[in-house]
mmCIF file of C-alpha atoms in Angstrom:
data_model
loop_
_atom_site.group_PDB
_atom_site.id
_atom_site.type_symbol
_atom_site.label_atom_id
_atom_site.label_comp_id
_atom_site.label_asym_id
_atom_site.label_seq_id
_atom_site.Cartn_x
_atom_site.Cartn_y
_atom_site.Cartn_z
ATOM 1 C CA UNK A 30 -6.249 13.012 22.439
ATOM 2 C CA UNK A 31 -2.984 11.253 21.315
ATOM 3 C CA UNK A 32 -1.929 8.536 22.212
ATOM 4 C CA UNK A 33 1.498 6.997 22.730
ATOM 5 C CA UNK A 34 2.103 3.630 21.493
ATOM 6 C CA UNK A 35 5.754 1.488 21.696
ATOM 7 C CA UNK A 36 5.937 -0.241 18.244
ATOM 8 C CA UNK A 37 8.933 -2.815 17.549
ATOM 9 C CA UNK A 38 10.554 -2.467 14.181
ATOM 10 C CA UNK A 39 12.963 -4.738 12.229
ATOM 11 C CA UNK A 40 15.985 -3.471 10.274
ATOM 12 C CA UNK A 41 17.167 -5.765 7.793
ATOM 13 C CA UNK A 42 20.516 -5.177 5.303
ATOM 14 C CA UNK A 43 21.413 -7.875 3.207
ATOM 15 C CA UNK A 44 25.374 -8.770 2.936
ATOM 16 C CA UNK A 45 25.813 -8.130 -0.814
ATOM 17 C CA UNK A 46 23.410 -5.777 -2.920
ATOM 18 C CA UNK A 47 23.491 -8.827 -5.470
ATOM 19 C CA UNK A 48 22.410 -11.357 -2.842
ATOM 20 C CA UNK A 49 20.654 -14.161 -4.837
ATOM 21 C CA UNK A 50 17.292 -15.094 -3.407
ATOM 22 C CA UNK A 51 16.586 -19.212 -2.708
ATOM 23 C CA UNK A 52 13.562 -19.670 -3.570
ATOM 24 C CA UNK A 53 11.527 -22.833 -1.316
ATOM 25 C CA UNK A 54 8.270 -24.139 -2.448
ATOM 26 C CA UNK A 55 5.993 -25.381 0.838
ATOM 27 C CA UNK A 56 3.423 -27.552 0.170
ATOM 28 C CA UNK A 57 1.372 -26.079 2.854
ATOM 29 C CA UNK A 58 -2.408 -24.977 2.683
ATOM 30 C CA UNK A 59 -2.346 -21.415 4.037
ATOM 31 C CA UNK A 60 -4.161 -18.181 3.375
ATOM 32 C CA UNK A 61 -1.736 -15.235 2.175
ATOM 33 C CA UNK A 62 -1.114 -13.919 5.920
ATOM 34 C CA UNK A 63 -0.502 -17.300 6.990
ATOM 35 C CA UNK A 64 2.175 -18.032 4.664
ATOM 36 C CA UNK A 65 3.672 -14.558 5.561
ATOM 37 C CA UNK A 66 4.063 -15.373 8.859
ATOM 38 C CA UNK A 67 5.353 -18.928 8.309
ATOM 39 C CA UNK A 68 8.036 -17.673 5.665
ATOM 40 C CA UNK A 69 9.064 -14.785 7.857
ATOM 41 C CA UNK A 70 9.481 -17.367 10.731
ATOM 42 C CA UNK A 71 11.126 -19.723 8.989
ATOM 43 C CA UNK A 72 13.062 -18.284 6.155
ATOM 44 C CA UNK A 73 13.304 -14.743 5.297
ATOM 45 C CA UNK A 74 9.600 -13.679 3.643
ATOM 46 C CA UNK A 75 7.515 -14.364 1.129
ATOM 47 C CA UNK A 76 9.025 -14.480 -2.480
ATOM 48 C CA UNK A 77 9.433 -11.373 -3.982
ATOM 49 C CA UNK A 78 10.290 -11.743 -7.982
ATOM 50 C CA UNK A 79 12.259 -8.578 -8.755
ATOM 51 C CA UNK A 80 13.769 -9.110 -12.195
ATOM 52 C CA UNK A 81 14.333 -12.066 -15.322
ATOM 53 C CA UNK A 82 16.944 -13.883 -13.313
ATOM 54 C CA UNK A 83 14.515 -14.176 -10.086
ATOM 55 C CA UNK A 84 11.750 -15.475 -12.227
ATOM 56 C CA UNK A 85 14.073 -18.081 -13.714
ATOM 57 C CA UNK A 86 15.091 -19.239 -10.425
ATOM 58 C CA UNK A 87 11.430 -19.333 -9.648
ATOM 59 C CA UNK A 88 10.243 -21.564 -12.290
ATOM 60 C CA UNK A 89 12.871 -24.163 -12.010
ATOM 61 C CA UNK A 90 11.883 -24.492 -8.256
ATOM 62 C CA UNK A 91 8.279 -24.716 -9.494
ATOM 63 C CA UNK A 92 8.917 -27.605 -11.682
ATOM 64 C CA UNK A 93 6.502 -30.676 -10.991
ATOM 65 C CA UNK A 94 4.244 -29.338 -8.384
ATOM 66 C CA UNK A 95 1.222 -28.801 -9.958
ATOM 67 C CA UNK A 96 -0.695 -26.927 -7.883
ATOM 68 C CA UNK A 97 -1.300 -22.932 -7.107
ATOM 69 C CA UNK A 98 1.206 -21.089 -5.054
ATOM 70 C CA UNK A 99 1.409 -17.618 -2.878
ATOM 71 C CA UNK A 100 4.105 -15.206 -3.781
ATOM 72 C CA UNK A 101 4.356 -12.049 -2.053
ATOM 73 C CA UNK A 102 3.133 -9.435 -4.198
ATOM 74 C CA UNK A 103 -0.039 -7.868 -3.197
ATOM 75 C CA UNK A 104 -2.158 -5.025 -3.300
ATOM 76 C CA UNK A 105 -4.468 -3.476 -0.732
ATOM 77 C CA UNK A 106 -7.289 -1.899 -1.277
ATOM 78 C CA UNK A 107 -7.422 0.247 1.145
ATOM 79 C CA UNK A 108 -4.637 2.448 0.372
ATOM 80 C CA UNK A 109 -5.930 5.248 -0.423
ATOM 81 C CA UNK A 110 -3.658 8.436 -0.737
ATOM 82 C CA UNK A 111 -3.445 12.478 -1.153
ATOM 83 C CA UNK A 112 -1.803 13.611 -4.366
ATOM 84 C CA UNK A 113 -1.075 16.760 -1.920
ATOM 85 C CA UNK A 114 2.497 15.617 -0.069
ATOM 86 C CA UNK A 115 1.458 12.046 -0.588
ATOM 87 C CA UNK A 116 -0.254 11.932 2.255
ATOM 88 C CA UNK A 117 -1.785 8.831 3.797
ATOM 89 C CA UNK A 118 -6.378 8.632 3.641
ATOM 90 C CA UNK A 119 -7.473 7.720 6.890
ATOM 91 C CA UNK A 120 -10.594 8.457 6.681
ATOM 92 C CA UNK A 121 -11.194 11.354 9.385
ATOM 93 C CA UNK A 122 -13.495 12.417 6.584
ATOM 94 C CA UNK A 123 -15.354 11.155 3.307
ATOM 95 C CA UNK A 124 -17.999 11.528 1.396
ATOM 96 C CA UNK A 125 -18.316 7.951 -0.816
ATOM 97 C CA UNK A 126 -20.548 7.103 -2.687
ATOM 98 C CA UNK A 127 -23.142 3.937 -1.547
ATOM 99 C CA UNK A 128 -21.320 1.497 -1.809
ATOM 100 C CA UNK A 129 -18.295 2.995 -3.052
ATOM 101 C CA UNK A 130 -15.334 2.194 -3.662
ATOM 102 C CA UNK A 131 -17.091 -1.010 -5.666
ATOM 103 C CA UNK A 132 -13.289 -1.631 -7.565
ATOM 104 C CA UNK A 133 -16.005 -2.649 -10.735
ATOM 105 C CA UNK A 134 -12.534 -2.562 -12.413
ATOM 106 C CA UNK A 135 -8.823 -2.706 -11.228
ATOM 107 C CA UNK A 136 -8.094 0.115 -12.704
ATOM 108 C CA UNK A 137 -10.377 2.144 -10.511
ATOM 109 C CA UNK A 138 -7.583 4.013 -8.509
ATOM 110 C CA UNK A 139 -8.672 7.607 -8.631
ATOM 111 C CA UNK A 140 -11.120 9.656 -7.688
ATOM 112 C CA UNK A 141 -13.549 11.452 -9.052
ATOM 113 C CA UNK A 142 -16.137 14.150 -6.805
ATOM 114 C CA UNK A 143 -19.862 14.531 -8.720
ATOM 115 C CA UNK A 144 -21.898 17.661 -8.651
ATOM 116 C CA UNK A 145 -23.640 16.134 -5.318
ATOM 117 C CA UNK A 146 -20.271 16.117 -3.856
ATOM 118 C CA UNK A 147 -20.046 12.355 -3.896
ATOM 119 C CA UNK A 148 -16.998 10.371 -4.180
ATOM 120 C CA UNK A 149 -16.285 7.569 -6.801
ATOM 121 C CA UNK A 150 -13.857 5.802 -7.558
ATOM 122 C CA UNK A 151 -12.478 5.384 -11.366
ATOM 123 C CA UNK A 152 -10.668 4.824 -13.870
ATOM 124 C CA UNK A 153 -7.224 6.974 -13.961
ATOM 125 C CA UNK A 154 -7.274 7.213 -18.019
ATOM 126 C CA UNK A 155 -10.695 8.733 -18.409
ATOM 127 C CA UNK A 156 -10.514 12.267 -19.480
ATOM 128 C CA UNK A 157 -12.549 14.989 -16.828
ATOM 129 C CA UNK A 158 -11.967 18.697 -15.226
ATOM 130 C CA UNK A 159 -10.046 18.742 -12.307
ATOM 131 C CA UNK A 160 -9.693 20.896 -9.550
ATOM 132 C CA UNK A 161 -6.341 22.238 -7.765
ATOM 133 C CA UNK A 162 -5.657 23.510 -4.912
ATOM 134 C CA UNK A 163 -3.283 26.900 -4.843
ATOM 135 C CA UNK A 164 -1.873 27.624 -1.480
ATOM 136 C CA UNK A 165 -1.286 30.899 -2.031
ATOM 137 C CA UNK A 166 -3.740 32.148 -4.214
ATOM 138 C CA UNK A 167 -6.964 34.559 -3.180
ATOM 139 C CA UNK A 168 -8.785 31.473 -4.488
ATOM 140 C CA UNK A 169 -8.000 28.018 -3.207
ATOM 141 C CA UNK A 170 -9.600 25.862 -5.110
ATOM 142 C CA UNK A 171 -9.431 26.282 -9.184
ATOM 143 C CA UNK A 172 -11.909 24.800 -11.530
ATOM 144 C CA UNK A 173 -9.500 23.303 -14.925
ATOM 145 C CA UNK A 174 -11.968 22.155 -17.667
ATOM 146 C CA UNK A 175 -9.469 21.233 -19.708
ATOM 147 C CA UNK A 176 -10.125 17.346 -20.027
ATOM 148 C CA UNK A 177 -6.806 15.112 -18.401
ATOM 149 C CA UNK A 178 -6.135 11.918 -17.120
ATOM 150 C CA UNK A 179 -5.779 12.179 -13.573
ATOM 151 C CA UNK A 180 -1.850 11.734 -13.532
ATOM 152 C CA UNK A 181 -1.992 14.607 -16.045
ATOM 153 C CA UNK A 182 -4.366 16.757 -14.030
ATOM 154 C CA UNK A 183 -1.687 16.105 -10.703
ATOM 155 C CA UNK A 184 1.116 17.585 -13.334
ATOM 156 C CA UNK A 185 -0.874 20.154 -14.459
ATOM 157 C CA UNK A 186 -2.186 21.265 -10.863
ATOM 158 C CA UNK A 187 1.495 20.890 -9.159
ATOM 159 C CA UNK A 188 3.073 22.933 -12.639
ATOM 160 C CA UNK A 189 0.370 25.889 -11.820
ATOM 161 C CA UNK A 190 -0.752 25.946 -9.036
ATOM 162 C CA UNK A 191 0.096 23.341 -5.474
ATOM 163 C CA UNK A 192 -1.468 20.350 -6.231
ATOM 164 C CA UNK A 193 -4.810 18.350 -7.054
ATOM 165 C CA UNK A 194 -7.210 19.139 -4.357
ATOM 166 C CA UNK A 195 -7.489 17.624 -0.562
ATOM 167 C CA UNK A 196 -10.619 17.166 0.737
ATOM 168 C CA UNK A 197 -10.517 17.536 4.851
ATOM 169 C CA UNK A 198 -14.153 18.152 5.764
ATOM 170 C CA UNK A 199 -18.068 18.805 4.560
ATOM 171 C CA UNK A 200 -17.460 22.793 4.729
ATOM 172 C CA UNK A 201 -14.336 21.940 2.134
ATOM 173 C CA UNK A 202 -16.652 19.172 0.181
ATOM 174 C CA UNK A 203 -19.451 21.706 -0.411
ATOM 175 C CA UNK A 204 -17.221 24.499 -1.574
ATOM 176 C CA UNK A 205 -15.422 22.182 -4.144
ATOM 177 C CA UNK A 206 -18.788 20.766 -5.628
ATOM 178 C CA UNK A 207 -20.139 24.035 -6.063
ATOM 179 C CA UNK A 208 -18.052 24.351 -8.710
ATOM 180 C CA UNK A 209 -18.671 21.334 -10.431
ATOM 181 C CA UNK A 210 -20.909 20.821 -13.959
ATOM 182 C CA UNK A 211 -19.580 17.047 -13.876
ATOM 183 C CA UNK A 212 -17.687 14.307 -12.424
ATOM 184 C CA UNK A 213 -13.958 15.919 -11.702
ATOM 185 C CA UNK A 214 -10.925 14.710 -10.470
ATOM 186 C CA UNK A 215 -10.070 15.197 -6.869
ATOM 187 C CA UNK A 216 -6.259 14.260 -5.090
ATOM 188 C CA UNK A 217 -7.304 10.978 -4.044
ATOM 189 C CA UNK A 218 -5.740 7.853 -5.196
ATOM 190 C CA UNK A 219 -3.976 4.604 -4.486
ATOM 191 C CA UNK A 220 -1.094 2.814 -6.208
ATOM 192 C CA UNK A 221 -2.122 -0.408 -7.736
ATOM 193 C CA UNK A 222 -0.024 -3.709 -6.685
ATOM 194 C CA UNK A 223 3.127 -1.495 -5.497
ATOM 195 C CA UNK A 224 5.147 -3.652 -3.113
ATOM 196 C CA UNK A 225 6.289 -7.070 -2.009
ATOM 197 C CA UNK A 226 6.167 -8.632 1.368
ATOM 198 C CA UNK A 227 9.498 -7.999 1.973
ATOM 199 C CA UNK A 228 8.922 -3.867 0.821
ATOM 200 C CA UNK A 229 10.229 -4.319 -2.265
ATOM 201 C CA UNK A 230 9.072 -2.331 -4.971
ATOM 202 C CA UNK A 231 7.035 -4.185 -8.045
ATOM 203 C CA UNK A 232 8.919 -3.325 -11.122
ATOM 204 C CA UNK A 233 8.588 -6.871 -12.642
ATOM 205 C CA UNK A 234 5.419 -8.903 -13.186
ATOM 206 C CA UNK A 235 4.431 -11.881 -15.277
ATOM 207 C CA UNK A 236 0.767 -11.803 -15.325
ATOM 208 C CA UNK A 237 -1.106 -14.338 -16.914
ATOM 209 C CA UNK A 238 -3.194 -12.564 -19.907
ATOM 210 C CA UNK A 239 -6.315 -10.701 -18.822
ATOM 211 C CA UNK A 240 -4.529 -10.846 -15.123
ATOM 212 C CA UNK A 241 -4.341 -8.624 -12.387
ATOM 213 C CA UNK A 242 -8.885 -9.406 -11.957
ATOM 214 C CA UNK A 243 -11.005 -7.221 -10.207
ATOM 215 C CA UNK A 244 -13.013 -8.231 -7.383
ATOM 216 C CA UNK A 245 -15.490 -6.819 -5.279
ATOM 217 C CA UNK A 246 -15.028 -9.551 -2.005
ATOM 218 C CA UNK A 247 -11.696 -8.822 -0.550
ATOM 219 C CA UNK A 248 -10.202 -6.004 0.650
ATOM 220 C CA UNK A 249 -7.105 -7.582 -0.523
ATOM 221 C CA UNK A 250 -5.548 -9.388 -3.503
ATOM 222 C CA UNK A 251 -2.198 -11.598 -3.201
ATOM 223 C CA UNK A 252 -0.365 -12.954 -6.259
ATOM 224 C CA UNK A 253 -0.541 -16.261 -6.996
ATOM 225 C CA UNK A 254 1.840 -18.262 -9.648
ATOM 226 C CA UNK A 255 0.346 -21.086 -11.937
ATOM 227 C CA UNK A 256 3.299 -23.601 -11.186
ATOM 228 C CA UNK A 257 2.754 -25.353 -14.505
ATOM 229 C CA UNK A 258 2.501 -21.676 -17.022
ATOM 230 C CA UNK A 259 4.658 -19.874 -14.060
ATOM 231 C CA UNK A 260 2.016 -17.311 -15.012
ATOM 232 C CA UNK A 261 0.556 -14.873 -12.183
ATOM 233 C CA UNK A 262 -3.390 -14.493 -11.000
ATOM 234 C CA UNK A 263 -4.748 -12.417 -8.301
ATOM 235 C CA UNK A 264 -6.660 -13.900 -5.701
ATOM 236 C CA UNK A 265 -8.348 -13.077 -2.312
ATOM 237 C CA UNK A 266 -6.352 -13.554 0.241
ATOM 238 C CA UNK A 267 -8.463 -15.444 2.436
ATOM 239 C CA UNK A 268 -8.024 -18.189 0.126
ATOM 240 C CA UNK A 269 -5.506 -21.551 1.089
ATOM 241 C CA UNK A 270 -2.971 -22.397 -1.107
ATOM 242 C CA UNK A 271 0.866 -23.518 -0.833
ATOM 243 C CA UNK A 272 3.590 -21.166 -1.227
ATOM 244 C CA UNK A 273 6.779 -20.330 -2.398
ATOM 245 C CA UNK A 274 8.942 -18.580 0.584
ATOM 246 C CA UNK A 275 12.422 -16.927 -0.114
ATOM 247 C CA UNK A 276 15.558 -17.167 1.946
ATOM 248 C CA UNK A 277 18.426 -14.478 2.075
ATOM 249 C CA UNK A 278 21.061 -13.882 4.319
ATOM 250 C CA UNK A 279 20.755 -10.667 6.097
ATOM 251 C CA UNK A 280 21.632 -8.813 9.262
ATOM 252 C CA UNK A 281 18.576 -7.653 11.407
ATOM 253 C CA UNK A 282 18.672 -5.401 14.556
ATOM 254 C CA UNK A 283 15.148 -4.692 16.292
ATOM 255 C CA UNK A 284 14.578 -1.424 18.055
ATOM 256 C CA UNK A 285 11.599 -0.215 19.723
ATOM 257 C CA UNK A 286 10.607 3.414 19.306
ATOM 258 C CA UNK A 287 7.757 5.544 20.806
ATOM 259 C CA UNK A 288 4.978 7.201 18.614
ATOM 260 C CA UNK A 289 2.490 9.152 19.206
ATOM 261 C CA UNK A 290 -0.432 9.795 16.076
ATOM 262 C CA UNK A 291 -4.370 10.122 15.845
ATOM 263 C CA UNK A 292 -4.671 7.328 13.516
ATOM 264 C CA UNK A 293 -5.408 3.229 13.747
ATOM 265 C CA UNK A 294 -2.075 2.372 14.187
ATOM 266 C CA UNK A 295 -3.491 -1.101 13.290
ATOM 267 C CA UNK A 296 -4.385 -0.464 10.121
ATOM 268 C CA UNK A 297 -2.137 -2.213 7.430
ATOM 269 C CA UNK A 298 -2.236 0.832 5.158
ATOM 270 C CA UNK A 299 -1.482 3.294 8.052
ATOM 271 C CA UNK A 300 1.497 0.797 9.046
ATOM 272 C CA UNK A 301 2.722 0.994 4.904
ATOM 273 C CA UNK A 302 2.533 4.229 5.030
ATOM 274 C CA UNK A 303 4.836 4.611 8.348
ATOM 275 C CA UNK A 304 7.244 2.158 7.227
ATOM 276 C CA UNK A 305 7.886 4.333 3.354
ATOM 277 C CA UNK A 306 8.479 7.359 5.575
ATOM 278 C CA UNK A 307 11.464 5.475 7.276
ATOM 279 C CA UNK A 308 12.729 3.615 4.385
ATOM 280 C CA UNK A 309 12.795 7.062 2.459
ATOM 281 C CA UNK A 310 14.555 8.469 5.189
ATOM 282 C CA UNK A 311 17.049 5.882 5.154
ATOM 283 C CA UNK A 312 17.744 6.345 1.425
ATOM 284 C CA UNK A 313 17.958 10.216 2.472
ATOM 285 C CA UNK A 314 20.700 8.926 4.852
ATOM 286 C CA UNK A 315 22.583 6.908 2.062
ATOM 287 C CA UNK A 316 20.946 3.449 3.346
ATOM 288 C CA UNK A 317 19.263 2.351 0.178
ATOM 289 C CA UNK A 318 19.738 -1.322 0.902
ATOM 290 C CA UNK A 319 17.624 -1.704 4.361
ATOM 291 C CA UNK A 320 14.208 -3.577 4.374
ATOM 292 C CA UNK A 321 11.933 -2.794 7.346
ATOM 293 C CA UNK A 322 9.043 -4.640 8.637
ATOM 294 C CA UNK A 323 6.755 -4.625 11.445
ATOM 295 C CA UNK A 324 7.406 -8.062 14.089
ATOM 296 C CA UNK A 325 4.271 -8.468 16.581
ATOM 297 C CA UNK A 326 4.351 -9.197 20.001
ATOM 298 C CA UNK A 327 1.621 -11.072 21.515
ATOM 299 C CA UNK A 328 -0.584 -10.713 18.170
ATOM 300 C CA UNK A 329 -0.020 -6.832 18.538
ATOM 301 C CA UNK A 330 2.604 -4.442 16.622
ATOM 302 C CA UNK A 331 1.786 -1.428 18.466
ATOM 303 C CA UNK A 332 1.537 -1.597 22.339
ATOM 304 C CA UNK A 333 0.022 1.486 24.785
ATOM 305 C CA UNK A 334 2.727 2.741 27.114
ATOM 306 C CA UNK A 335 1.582 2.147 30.312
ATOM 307 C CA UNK A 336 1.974 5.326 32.664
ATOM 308 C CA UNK A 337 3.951 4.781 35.471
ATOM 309 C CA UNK A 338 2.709 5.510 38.701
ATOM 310 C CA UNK A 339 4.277 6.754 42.106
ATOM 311 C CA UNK A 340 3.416 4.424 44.513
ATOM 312 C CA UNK A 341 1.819 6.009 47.857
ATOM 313 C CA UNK A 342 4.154 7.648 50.321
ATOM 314 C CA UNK A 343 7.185 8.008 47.553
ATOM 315 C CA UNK A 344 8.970 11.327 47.561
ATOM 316 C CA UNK A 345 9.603 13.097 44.355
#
């Protein structure tokens, strides 16, 4: 059954698309969330380091601290994904592995099925068969032993056929691992350390050498920046350090909408995924300079709508 949820969403355009971000350091001990929600409250969000100028700024407000601090580029590893229209894992079926995904490296974003029709996860650049699905074909699912990377298997599938293959349920599973000799690539993926806070996407980083790590604790990693190297490490985000938030001056309007979906509404990947649908429709629209972000009420960002009812006696 569906349900309908109210869920309050924040618009926010800045003044000038060459707004220059002030950067604040707080010497506060807060996990990654908790510095998100302090920032957000009291400035604009997290810092989100999108070019050579930002970092600049960044270390000159770093100067003489001395200590670990949040930014607000992180990565969750739940975000699994569909090469087929992009679209968002929820798990309404799998078929992992024990104890799969184990992330034994960060690279481990794609997926591979094995002749049991088990799912691991692994490393993009290895070179495997793939199978694609072809929507219109007497034969859905096609076998390629030509050995690609999995971006080049996604190319090759969406060139020939629709696209590397979804996997929906155990009848589908079973049919796609018959066909298998070894492990192959399947559709499913996730984008490694993609976005900021704020929504921005990552297309700067200063990692410190052998940096972004691995690890197998936390189902999410947070950037943090050495404040004497202004070099970047990734660490669990349960962890308490101080933080660097970022102030800009923008216009914000709130609106509440109704939605109605199958899925955990309160899962942060299911909320990422709802919030790129919107911004991309607002680029659509010619509105490439909006951020959105989810504000809670009462701890919650989705609420159930609460059916009216008549009251006794009432005509209607």
């Amino acid at each position: 059954m569906k349900r309908t949820l109210l869920f309050a969403l924040t618009l926010s355009a800045a003044l000038s698309t060459n707004v220059i971000r002030e950067y604040h350091y707080v010497e506060s001990l807060k996990t990654w969330d908790e510095a998100q929600s302090y920032c957000r409250e009291k400035f604009t969000d997290l810092a989100t380091v999108e070019n050579e100028d930002d970092n600049n700024r960044l270390l000159h407000v770093l100067e003489g601290h001395g200590e670990p601090a949040w930014l607000g580029l992180y990565d969750h590893l739940k975000g699994w994904k569909w090469a087929l229209g992009d679209a968002d894992f929820n798990n309404e079926f799998s078929n992992w592995n024990t104890n799969e995904p184990d992330r034994r490296s960060v690279e481990e974003s794609c997926v591979v099925m094995a002749i049991s029709g088990d799912w691991f996860d692994n490393v993009c650049f290895r070179q495997r068969h793939a199978v694609c699905y072809y929507e219109r074909g007497p034969a859905k699912y096609i076998l390629v032993q030509t050995r690609m990377t999995w971006h080049e298997a996604r190319t090759y599938c969406r060139s020939k056929y629709t696209d590397l293959v979804s996997v929906r349920n155990s009848s589908e599973n079973n049919n796609i691992s018959s066909l298998l000799s070894e492990w192959t690539w399947i559709g499913l993926h996730r984008k490694i350390w993609a976005y900021w806070s704020d929504q921005t996407p990552k297309n700067f980083s200063n990692w410190k050498e052998g940096q972004p790590m691995k690890t197998q604790e936390t189902l999410k990693l947070c950037a943090a920046v050495n404040t004497t190297t202004g070099r970047w490490s990734a660490v669990g985000s349960d962890m308490k350090h101080h933080f660097i938030c970022q102030y800009q001056p923008l216009q914000r309007q709130t609106f509440k909408l109704k939605f109605q979906s199958e899925a955990d509404l309160n899962d942060p990947a299911v909320q990422q995924q709802i919030l790129e649908q919107l911004h991309a429709k607002l680029e659509k629209h010619g509105l490439p300079d909006f951020k959105l972000r989810w504000i809670q009420t009462d701890g919650q960002t989705f609420h159930k709508e609460q059916e009216r009812k008549k009251e006794e006696g009432s005509c209607g």
